[in-house]
PDB file of C-alpha atoms in Angstrom:
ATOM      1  CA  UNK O   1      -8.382  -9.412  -1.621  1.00  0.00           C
ATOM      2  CA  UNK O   2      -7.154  -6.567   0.836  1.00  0.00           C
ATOM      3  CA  UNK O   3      -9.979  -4.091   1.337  1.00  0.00           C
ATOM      4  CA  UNK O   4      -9.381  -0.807   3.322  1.00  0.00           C
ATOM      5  CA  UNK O   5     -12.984   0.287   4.816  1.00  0.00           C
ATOM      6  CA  UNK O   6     -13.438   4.470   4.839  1.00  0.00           C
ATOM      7  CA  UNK O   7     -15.503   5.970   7.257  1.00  0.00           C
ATOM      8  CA  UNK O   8     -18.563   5.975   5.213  1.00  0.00           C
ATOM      9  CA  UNK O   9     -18.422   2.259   4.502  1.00  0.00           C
ATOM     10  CA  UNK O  10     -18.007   1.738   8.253  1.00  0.00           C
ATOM     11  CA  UNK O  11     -21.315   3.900   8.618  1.00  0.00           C
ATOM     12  CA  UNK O  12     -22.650   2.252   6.176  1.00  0.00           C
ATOM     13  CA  UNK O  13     -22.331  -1.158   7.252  1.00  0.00           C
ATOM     14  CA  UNK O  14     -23.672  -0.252  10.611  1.00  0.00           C
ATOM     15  CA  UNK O  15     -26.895   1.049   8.967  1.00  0.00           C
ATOM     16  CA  UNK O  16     -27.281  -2.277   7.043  1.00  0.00           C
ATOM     17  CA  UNK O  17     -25.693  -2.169   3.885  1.00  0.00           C
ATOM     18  CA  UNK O  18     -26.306  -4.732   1.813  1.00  0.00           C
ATOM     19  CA  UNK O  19     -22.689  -4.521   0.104  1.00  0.00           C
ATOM     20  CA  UNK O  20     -20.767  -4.132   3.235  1.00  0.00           C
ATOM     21  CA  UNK O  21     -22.453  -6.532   5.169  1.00  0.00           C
ATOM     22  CA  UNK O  22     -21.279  -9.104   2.318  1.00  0.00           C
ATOM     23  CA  UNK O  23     -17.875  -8.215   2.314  1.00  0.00           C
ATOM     24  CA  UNK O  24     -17.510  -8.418   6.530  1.00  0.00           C
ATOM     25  CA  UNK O  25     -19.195 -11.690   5.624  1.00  0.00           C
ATOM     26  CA  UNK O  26     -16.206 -12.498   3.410  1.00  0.00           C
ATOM     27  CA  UNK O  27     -13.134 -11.537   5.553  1.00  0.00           C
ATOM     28  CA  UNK O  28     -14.842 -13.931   7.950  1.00  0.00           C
ATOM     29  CA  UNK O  29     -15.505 -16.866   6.126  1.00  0.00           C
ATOM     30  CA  UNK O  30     -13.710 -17.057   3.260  1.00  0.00           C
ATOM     31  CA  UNK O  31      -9.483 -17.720   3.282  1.00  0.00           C
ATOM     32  CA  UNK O  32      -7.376 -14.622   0.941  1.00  0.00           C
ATOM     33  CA  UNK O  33     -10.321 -11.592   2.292  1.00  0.00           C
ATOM     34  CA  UNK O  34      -9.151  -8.873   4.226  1.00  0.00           C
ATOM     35  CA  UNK O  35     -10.493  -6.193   5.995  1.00  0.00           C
ATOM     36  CA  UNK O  36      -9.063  -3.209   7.439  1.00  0.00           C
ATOM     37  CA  UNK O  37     -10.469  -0.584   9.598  1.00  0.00           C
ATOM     38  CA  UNK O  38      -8.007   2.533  10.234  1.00  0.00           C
ATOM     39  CA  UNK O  39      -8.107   4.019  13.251  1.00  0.00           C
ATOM     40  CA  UNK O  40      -8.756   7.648  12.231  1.00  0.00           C
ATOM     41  CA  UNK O  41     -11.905   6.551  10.063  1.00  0.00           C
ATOM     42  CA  UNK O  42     -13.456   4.328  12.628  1.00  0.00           C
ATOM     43  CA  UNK O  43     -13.341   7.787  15.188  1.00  0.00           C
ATOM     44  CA  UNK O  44     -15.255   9.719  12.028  1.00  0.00           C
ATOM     45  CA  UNK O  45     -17.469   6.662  11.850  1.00  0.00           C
ATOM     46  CA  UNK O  46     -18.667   6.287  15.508  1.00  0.00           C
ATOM     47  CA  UNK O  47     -18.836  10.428  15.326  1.00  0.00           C
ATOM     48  CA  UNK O  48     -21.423   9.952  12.332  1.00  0.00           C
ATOM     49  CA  UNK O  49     -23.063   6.849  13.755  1.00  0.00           C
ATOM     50  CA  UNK O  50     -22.218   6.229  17.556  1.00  0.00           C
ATOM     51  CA  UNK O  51     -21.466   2.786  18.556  1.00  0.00           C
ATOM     52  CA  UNK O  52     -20.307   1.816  15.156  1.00  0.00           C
ATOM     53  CA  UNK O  53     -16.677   1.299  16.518  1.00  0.00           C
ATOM     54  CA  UNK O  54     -16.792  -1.159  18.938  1.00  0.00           C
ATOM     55  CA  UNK O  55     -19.201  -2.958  16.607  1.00  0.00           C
ATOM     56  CA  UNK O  56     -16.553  -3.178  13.901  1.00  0.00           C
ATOM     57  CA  UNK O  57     -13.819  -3.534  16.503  1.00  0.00           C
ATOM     58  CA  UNK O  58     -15.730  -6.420  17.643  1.00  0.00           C
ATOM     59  CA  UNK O  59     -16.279  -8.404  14.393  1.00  0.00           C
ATOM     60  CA  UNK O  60     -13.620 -11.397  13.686  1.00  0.00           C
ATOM     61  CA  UNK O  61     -12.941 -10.366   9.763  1.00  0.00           C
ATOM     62  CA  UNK O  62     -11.993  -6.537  10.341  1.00  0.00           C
ATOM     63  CA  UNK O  63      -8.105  -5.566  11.413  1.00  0.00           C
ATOM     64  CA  UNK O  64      -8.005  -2.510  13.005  1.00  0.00           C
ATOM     65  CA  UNK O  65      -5.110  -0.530  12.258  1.00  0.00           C
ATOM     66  CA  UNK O  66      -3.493   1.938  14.415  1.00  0.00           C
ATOM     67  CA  UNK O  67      -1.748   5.189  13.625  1.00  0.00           C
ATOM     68  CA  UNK O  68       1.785   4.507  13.816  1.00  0.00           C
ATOM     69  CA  UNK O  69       4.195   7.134  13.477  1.00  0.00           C
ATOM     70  CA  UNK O  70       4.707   6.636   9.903  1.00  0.00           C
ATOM     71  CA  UNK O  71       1.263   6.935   9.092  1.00  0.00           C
ATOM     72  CA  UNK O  72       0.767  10.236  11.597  1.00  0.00           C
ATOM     73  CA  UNK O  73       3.612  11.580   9.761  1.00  0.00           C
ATOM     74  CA  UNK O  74       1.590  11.077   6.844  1.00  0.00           C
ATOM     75  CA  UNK O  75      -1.667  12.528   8.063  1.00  0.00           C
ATOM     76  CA  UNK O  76      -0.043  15.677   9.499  1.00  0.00           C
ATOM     77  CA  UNK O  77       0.391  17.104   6.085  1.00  0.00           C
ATOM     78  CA  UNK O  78      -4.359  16.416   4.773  1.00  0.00           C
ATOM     79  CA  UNK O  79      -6.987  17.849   5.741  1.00  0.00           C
ATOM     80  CA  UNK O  80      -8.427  15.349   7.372  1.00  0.00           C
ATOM     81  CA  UNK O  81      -7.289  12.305   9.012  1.00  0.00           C
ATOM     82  CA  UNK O  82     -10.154   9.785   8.119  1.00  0.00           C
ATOM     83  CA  UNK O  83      -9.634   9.933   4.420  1.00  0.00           C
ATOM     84  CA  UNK O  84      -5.792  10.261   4.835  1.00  0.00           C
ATOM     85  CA  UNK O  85      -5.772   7.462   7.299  1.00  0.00           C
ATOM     86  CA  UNK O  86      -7.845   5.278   4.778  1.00  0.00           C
ATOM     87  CA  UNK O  87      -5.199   6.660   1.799  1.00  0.00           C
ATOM     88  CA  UNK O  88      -2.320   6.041   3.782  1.00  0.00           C
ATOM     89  CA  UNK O  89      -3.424   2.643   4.729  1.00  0.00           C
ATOM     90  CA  UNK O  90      -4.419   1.473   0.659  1.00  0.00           C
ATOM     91  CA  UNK O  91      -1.171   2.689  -0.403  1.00  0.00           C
ATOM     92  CA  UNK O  92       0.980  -0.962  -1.209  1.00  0.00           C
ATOM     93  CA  UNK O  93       3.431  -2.668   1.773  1.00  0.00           C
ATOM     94  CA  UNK O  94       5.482  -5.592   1.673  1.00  0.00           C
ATOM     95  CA  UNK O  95       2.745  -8.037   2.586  1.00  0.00           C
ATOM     96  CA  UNK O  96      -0.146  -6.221   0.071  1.00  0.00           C
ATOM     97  CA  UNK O  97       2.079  -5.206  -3.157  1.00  0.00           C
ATOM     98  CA  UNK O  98      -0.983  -4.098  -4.957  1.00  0.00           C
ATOM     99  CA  UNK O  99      -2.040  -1.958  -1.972  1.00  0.00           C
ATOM    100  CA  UNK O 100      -5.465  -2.366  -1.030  1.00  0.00           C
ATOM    101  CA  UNK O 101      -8.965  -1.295  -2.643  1.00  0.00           C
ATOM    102  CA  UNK O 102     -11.490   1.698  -0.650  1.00  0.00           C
ATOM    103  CA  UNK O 103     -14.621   0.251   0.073  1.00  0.00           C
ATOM    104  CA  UNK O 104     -16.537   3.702   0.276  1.00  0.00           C
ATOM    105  CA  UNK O 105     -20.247   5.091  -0.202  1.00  0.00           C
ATOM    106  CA  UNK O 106     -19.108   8.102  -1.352  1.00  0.00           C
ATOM    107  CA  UNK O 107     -16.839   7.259  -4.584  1.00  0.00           C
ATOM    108  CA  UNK O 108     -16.690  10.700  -5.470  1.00  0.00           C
ATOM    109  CA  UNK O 109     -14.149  11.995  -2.766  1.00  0.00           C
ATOM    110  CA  UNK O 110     -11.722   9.592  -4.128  1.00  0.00           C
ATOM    111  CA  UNK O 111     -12.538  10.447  -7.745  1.00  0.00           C
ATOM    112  CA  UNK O 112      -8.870  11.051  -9.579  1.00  0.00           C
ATOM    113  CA  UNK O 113      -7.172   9.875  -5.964  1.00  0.00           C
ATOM    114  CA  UNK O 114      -3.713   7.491  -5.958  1.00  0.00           C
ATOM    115  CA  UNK O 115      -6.093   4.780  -4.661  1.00  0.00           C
ATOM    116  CA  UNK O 116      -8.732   1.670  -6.084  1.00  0.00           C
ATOM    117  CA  UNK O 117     -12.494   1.906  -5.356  1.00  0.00           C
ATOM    118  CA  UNK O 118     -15.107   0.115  -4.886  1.00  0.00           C
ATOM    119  CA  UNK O 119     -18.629   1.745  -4.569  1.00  0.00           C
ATOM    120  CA  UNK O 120     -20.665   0.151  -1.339  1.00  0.00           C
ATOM    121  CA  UNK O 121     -23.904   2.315  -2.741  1.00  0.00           C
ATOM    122  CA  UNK O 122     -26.842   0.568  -2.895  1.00  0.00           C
TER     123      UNK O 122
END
């Protein structure tokens, strides 16, 4: 299970989600779960919620990913680069085929998006 955090999720699991907490929980513990923090979202998230970077960027279960050229290539041409990061990042590669779900708390901004979703709202 590949999971792509957005910035809300990241927020949100720093606040104590329930849901988020469970799936850090996960990437630790259990073999096949995989988290992923872009880089761009985890900026957003520490601007909405300070010290929730190095808090992610310190847990054992969460890859952060950074913004290689191919993916700033991509985020050049959106709006903004936390969703686009987390877009960018879900869309499939060689080792994820499927690409990767959104964990989000805010399902809506992805509503009738390229990507997979799963809702983190309590």
């Amino acid at each position: 299970m590949h999971i792509v955090l957005d910035d809300t999720a990241m927020a949100a699991a720093g606040q104590g989600n329930v849901l988020a907490s469970r799936l850090i929980h996960r990437a630790h513990a259990e073999a096949g779960w995989f988290l992923y923090a872009p880089t761009c979202a985890l900026v957003e998230a520490d601007r909405a919620r300070p010290g929730t970077a190095e808090h992610l960027a310190a847990l054992p279960g969460i890859t952060v990913l950074d913004l290689d050229l191919p993916a700033a290539l991509d985020l050049a041409r959106r709006a903004t680069w936390a969703i686009a990061h987390s877009q960018y990042a879900a869309q499939p590669t060689p080792d994820r085929p499927d690409g990767a779900i959104i964990a989000t708390t805010a399902p809506k901004r992805w509503a009738g998006g390229p990507v997979r979703v799963l809702d983190l709202t309590p």
